[in-house]
PDB file of C-alpha atoms and ligand atoms in Angstrom:
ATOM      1  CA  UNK A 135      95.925  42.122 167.556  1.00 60.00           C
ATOM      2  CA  UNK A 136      98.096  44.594 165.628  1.00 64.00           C
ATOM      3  CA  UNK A 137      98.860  43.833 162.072  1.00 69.00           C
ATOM      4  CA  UNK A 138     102.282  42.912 161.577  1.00 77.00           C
ATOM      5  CA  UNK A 139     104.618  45.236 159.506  1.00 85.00           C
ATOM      6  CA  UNK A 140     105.788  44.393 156.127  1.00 90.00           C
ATOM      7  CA  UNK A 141     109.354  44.983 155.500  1.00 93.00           C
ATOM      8  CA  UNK A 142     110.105  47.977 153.358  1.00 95.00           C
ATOM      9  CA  UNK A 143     112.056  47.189 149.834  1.00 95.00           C
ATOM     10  CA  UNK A 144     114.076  49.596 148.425  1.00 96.00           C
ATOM     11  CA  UNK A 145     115.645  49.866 145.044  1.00 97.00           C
ATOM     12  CA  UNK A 146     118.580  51.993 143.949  1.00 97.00           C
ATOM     13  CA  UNK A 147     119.957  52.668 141.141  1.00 97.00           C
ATOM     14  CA  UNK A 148     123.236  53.877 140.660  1.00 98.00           C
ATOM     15  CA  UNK A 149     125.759  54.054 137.130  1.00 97.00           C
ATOM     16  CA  UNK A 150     123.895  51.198 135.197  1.00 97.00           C
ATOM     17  CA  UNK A 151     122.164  49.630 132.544  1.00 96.00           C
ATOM     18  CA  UNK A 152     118.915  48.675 134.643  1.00 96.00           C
ATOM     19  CA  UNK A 153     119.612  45.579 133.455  1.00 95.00           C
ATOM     20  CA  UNK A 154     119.585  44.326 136.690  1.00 96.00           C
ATOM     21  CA  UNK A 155     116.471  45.819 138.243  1.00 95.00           C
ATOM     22  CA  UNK A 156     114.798  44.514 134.983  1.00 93.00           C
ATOM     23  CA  UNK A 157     115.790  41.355 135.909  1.00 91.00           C
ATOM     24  CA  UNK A 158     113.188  42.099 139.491  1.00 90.00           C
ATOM     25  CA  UNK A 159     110.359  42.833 137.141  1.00 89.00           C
ATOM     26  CA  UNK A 160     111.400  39.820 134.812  1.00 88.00           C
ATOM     27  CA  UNK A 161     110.133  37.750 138.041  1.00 86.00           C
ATOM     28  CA  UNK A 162     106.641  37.741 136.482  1.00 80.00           C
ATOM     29  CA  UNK A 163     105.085  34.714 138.480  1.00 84.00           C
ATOM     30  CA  UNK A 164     107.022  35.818 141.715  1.00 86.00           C
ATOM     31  CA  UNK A 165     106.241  39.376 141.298  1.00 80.00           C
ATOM     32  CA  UNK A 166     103.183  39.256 143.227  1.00 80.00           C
ATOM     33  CA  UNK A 167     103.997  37.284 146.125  1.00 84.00           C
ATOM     34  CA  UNK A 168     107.154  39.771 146.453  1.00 83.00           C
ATOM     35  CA  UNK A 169     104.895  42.244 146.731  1.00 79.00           C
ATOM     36  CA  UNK A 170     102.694  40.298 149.044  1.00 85.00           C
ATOM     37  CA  UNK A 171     105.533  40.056 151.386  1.00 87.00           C
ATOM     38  CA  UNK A 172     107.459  43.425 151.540  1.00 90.00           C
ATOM     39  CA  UNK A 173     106.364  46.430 151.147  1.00 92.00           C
ATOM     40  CA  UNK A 174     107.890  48.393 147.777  1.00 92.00           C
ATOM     41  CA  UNK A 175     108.867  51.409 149.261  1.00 94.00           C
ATOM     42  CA  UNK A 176     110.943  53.235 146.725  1.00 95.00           C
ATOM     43  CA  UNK A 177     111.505  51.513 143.236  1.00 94.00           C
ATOM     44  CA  UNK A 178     111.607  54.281 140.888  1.00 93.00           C
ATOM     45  CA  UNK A 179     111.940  52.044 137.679  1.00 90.00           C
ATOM     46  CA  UNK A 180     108.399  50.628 138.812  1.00 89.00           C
ATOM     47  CA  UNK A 181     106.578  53.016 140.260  1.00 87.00           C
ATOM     48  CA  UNK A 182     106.869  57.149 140.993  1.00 87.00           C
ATOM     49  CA  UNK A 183     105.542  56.977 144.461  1.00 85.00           C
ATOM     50  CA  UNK A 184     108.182  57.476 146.962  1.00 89.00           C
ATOM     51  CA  UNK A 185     108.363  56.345 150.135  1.00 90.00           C
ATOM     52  CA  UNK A 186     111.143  57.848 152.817  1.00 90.00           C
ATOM     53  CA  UNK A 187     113.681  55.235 154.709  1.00 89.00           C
ATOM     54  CA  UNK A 188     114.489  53.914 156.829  1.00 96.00           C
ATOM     55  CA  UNK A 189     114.352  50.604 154.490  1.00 97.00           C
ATOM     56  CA  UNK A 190     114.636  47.099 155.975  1.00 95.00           C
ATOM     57  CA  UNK A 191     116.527  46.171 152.778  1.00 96.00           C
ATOM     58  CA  UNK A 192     118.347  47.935 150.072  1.00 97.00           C
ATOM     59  CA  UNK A 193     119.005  46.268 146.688  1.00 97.00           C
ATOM     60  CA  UNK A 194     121.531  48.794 144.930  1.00 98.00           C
ATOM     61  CA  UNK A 195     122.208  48.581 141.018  1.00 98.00           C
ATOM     62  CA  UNK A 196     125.150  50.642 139.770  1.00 98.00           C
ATOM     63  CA  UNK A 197     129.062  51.717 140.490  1.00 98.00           C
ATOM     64  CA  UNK A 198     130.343  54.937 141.392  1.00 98.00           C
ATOM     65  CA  UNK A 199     131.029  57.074 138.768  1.00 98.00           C
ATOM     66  CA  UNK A 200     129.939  60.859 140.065  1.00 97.00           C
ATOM     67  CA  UNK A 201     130.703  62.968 142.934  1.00 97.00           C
ATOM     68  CA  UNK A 202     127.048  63.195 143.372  1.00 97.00           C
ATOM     69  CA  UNK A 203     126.849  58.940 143.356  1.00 98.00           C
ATOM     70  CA  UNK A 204     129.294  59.329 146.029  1.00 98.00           C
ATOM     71  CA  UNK A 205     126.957  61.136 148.281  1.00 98.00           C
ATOM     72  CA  UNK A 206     123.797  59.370 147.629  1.00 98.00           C
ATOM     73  CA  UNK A 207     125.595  56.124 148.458  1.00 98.00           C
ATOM     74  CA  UNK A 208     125.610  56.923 151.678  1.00 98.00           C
ATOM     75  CA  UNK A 209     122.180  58.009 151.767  1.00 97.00           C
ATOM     76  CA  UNK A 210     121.198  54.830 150.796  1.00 98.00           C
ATOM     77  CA  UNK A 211     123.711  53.326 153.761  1.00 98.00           C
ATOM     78  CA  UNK A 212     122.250  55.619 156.306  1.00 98.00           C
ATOM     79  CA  UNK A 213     118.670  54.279 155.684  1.00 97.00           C
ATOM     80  CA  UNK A 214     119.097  50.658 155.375  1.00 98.00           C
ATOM     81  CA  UNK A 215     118.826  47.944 157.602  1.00 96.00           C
ATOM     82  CA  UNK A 216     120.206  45.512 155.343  1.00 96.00           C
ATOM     83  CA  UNK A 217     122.020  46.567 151.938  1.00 97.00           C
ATOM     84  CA  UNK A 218     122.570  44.315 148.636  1.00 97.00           C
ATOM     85  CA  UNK A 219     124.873  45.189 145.641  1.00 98.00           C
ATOM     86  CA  UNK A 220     123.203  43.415 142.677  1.00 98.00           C
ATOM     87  CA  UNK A 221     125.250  43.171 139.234  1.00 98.00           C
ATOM     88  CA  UNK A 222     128.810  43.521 138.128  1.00 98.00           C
ATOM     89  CA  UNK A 223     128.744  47.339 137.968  1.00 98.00           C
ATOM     90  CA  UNK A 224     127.691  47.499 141.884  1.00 98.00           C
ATOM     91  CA  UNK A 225     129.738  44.818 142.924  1.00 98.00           C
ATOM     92  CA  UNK A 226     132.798  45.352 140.414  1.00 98.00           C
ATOM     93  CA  UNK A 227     132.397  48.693 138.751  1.00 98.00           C
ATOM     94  CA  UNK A 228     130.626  47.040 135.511  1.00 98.00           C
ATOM     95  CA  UNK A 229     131.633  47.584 131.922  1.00 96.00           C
ATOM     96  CA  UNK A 230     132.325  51.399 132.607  1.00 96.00           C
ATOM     97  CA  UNK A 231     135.620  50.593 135.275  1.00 97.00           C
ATOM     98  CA  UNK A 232     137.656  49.905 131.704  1.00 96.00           C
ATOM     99  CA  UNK A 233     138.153  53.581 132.256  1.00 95.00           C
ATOM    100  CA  UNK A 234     140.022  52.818 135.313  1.00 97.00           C
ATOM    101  CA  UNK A 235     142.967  51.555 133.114  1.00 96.00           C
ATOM    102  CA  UNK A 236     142.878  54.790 130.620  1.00 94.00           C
ATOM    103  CA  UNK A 237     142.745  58.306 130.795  1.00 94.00           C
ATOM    104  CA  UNK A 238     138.736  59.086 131.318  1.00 93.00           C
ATOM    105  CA  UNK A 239     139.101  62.683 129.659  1.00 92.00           C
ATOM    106  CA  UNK A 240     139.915  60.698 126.080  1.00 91.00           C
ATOM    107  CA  UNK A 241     136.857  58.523 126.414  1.00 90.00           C
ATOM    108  CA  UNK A 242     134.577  61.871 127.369  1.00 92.00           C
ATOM    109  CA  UNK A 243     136.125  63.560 123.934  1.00 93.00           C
ATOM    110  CA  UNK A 244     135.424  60.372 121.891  1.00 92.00           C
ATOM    111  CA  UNK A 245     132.076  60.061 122.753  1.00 90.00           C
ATOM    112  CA  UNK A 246     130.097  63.174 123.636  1.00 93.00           C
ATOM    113  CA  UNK A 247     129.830  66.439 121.108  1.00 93.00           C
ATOM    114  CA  UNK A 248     130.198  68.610 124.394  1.00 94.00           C
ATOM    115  CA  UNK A 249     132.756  67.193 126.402  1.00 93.00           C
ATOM    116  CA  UNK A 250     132.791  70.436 128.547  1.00 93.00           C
ATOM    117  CA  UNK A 251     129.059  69.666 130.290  1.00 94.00           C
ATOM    118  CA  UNK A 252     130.484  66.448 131.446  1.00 93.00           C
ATOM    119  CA  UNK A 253     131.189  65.959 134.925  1.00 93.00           C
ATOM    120  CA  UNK A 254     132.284  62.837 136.002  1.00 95.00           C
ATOM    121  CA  UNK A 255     135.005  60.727 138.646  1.00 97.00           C
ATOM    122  CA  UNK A 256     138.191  59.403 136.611  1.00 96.00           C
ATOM    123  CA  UNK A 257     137.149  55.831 137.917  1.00 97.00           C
ATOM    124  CA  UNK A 258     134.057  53.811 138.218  1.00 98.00           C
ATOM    125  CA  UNK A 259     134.138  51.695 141.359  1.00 98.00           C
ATOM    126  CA  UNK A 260     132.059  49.589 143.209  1.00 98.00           C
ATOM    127  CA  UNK A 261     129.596  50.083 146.110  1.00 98.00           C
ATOM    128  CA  UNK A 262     131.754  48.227 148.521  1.00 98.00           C
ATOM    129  CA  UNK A 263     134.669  50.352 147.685  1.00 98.00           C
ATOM    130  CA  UNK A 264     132.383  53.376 149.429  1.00 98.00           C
ATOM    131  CA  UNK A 265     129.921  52.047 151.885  1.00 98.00           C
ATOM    132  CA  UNK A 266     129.430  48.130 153.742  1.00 98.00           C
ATOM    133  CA  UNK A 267     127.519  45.615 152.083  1.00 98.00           C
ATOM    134  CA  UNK A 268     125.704  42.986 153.322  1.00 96.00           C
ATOM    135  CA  UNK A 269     125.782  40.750 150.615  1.00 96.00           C
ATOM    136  CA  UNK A 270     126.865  40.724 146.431  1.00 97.00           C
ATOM    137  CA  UNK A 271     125.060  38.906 143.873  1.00 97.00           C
ATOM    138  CA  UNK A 272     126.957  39.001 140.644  1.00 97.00           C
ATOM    139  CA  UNK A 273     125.993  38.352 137.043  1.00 97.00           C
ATOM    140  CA  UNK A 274     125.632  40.914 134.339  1.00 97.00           C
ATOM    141  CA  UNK A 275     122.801  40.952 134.343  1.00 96.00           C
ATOM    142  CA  UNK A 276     121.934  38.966 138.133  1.00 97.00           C
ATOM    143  CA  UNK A 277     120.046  35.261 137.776  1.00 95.00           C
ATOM    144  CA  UNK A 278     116.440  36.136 138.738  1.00 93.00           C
ATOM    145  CA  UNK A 279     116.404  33.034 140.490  1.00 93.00           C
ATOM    146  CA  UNK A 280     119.411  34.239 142.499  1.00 95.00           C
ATOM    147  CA  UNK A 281     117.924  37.000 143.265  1.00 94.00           C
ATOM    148  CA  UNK A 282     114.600  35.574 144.696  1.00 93.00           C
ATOM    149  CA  UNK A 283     116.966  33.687 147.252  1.00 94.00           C
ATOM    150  CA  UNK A 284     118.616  36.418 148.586  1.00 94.00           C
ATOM    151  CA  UNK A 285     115.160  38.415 149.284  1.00 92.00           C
ATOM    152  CA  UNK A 286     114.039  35.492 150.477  1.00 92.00           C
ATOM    153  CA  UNK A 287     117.034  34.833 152.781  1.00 94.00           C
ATOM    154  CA  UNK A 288     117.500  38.550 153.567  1.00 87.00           C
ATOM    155  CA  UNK A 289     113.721  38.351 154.994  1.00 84.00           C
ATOM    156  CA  UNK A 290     114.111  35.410 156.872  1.00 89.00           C
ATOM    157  CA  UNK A 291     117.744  36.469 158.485  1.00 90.00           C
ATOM    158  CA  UNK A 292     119.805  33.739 157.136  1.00 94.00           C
ATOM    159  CA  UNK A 293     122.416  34.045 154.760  1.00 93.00           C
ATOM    160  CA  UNK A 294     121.954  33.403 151.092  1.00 95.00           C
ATOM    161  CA  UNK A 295     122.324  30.105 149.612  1.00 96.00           C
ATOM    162  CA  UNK A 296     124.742  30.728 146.432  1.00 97.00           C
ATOM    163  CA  UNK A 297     127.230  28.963 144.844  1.00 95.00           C
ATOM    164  CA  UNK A 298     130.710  30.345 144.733  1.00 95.00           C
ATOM    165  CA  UNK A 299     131.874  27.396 142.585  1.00 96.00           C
ATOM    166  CA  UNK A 300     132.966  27.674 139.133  1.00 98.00           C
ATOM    167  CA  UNK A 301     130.755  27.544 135.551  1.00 98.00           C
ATOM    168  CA  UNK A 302     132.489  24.513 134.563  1.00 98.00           C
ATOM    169  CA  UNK A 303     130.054  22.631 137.250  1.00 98.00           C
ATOM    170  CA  UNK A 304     126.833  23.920 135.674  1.00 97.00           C
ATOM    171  CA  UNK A 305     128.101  22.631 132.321  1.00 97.00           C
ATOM    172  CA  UNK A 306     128.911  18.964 133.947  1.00 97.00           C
ATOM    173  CA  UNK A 307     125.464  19.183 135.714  1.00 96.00           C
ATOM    174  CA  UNK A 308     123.373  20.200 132.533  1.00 96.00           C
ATOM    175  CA  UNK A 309     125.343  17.524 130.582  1.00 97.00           C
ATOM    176  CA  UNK A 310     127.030  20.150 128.028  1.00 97.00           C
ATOM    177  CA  UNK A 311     130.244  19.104 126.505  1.00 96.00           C
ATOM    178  CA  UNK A 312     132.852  20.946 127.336  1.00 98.00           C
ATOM    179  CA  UNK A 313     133.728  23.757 124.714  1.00 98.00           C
ATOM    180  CA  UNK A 314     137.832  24.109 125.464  1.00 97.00           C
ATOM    181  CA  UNK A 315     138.980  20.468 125.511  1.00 96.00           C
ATOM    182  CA  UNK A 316     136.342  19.403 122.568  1.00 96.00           C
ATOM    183  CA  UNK A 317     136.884  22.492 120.258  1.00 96.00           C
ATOM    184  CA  UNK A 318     139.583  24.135 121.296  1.00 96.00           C
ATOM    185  CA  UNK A 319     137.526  27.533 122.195  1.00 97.00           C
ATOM    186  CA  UNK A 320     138.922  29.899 124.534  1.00 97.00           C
ATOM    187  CA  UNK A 321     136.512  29.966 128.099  1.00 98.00           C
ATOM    188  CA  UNK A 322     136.874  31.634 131.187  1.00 98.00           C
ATOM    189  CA  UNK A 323     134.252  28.661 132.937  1.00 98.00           C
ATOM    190  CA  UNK A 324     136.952  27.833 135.055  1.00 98.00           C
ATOM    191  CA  UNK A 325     137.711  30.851 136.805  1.00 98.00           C
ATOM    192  CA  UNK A 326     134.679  32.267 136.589  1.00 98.00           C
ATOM    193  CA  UNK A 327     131.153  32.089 139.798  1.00 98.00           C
ATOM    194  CA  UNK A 328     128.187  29.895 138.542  1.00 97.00           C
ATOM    195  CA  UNK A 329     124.611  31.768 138.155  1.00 96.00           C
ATOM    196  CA  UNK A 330     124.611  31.721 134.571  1.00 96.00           C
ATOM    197  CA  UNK A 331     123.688  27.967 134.061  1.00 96.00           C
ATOM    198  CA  UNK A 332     126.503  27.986 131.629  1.00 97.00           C
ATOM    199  CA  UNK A 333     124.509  29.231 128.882  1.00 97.00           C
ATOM    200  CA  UNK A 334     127.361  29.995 126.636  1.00 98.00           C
ATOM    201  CA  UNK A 335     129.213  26.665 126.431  1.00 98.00           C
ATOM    202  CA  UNK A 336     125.549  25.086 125.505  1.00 97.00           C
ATOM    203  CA  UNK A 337     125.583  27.241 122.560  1.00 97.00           C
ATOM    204  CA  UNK A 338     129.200  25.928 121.454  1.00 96.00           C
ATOM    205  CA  UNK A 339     130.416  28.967 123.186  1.00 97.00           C
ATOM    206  CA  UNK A 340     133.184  30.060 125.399  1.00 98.00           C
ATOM    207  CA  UNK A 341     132.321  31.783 128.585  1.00 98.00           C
ATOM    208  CA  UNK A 342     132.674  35.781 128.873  1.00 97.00           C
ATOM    209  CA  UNK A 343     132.756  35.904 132.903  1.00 98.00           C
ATOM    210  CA  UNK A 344     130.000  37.650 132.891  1.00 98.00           C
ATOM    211  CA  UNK A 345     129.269  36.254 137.093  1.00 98.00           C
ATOM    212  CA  UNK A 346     132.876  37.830 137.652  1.00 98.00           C
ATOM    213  CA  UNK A 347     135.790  35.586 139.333  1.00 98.00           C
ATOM    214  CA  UNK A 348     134.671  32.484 141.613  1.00 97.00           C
ATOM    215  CA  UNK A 349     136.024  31.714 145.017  1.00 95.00           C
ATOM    216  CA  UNK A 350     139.750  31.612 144.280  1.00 96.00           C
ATOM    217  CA  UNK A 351     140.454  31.295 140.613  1.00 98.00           C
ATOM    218  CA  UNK A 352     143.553  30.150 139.261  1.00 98.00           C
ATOM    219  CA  UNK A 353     143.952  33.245 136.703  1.00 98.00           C
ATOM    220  CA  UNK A 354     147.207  32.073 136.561  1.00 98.00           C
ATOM    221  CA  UNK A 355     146.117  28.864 134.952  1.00 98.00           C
ATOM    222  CA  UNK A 356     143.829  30.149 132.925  1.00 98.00           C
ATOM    223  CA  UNK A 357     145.846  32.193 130.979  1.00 98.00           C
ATOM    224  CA  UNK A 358     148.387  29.219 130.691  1.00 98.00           C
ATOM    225  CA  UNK A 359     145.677  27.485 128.362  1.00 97.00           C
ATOM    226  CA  UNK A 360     144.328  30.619 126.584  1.00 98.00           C
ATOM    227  CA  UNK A 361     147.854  30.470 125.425  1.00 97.00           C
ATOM    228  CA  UNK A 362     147.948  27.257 124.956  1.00 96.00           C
ATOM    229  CA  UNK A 363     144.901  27.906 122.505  1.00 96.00           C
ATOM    230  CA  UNK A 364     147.146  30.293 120.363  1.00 96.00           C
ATOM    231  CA  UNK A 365     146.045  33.467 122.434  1.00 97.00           C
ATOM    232  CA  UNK A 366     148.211  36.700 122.898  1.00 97.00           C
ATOM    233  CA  UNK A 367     148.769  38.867 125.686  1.00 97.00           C
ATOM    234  CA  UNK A 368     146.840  41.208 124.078  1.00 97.00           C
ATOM    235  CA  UNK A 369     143.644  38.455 123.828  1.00 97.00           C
ATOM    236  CA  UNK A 370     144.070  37.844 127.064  1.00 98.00           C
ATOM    237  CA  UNK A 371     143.968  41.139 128.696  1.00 98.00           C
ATOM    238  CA  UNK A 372     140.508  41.873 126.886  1.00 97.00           C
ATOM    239  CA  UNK A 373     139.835  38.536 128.055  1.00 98.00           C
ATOM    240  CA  UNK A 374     139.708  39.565 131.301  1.00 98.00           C
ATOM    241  CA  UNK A 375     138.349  43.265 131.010  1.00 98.00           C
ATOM    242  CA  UNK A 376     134.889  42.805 130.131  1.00 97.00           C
ATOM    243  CA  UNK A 377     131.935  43.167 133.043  1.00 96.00           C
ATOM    244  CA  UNK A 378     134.040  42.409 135.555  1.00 98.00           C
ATOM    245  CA  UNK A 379     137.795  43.646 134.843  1.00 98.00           C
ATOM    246  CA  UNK A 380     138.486  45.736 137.727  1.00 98.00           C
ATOM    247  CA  UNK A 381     137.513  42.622 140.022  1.00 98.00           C
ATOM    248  CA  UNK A 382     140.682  42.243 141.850  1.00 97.00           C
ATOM    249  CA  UNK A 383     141.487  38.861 140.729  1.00 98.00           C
ATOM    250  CA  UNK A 384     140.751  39.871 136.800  1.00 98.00           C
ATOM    251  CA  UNK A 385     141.942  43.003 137.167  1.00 98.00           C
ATOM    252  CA  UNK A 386     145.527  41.694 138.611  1.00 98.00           C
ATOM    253  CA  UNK A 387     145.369  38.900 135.948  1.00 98.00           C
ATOM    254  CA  UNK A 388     145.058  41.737 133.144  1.00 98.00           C
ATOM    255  CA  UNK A 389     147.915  44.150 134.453  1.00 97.00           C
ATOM    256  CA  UNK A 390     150.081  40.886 134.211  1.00 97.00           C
ATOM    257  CA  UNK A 391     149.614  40.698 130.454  1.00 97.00           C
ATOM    258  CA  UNK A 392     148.992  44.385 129.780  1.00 95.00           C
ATOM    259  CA  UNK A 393     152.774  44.878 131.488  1.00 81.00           C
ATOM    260  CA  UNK A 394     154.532  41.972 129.416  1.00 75.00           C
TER     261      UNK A 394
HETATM  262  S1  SF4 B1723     125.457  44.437 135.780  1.00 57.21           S
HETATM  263 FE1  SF4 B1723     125.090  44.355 133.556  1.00 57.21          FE
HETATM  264  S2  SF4 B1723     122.852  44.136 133.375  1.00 57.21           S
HETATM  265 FE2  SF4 B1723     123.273  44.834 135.485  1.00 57.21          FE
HETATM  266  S3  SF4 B1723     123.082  47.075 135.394  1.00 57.21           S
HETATM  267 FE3  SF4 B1723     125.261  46.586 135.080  1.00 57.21          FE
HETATM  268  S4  SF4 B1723     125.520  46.461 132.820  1.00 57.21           S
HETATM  269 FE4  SF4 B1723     123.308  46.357 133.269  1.00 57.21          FE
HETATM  270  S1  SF4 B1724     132.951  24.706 128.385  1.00 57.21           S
HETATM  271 FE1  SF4 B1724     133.987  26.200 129.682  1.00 57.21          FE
HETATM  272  S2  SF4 B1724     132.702  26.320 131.515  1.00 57.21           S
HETATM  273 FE2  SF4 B1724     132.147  24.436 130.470  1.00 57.21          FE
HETATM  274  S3  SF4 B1724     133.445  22.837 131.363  1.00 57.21           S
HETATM  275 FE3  SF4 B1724     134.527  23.617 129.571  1.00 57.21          FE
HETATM  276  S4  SF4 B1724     135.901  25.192 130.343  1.00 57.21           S
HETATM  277 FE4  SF4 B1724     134.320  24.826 131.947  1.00 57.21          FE
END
């Protein structure tokens, strides 16, 4: 009897940290029955062999940031069955879409000695933005757990089975007092998707939104009581611009403010 094919992986990286495809190898104890079960076809943070598409699923890092990112995108569309944004820059446009809000040409002469060898899009946007997606797993960086699910699901055509529910539930299910009504802290746990395990608010921390906006968030509301806490419009729109800031509901929430 013929041997049965493994799926191919692929792994792409666009404008990024690598955070996130650090957080793949970080699955130490998983890592091997992964690679028992697919086949790693093109992963160049792990390993320099190359293998050409098509790929049964695509897990893509990164935003669009270059006319050459714009291209490859679609590359990386063409040859895969099944793709999956992982991270806020792939799914939101990361840390680097504050520049959608400025002028990019002041950042470039800030930062680099030789502005003039730069080449680079005035915005950073997400993959979805260019290409479809199959699925987006947030976090900055993703929940390795998280991730495992969605390869798993992927694999075994169903959908993925994450929470779009709010960080305030993973502080009432781990027992963690809550941060805002005990201390007075400013945290964006309310409006913000679970995947962190609120790890913040168990530190006597507010939360940074680093798993971007949850399934309808009252932004609204939120910055009611971040004003409540003594906050400024100005507080507020960084509030809101971090890892995820040109997610629509964030982003909208910040223009409020950054108008007023
Ligand atoms: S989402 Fe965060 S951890 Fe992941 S690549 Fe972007 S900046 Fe790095
Ligand atoms: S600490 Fe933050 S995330 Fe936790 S319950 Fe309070 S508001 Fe929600």
């Amino acid at each position: 009897m013929a041997k049965k094919r493994k799926p191919r992986l692929a792994v792409w990286k666009f404008s990024s940290c690598d955070g996130c495809q650090l957080s793949i190898l970080d699955c130490e104890d998983e890592l091997l029955s992964i690679a028992g079960e697919v086949e790693v076809s093109y992963f160049l943070e792990a390993s320099s062999v190359v293998g050409k598409g098509p790929y049964d699923l695509s897990l893509v890092e990164g935003s669009i940031t270059t006319a050459h990112d714009v291209e490859r995108i679609q590359t990386a569309r063409q040859e895969s069955k099944l793709l999956v944004t992982i991270g806020a820059c792939a799914t939101a446009g990361g840390i680097q879409a504050l520049r959608n809000f400025k002028d990019v040409k002041e950042f470039i002469s800030a930062v680099y000695a030789k502005p003039e060898y730069i080449e680079t899009l005035t915005t950073s946007t997400p993959i979805s933005e260019h290409v479809q997606v199959d699925f987006e797993l947030r976090g900055c960086p993703i929940n390795k757990n998280q991730l495992l699910e969605v390869i798993n699901a992927t694999l075994n055509e169903r959908r993925p089975n994450i929470p779009t529910s709010s960080v305030c539930i993973e502080c009432k299910l781990r027992g963690t007092t809550c941060v805002m009504v005990a201390h007075g802290t400013p945290c964006l746990g309310p409006v913000t998707q679970a995947g962190c395990g609120a790890i913040c608010p168990s530190y006597s921390r507010g939360c940074y939104a680093c798993f971007g906006p949850k399934e309808t968030p009252n932004t609204g509301s939120m910055s009611s009581w971040l004003a409540q806490l003594g906050m400024k419009d100005e507080g507020v729109v960084r509030a809101f611009r971090t890892f995820n800031a040109y997610a629509e509901p964030f982003r909208k929430e910040s223009e409020a403010h950054a108008s007023k």
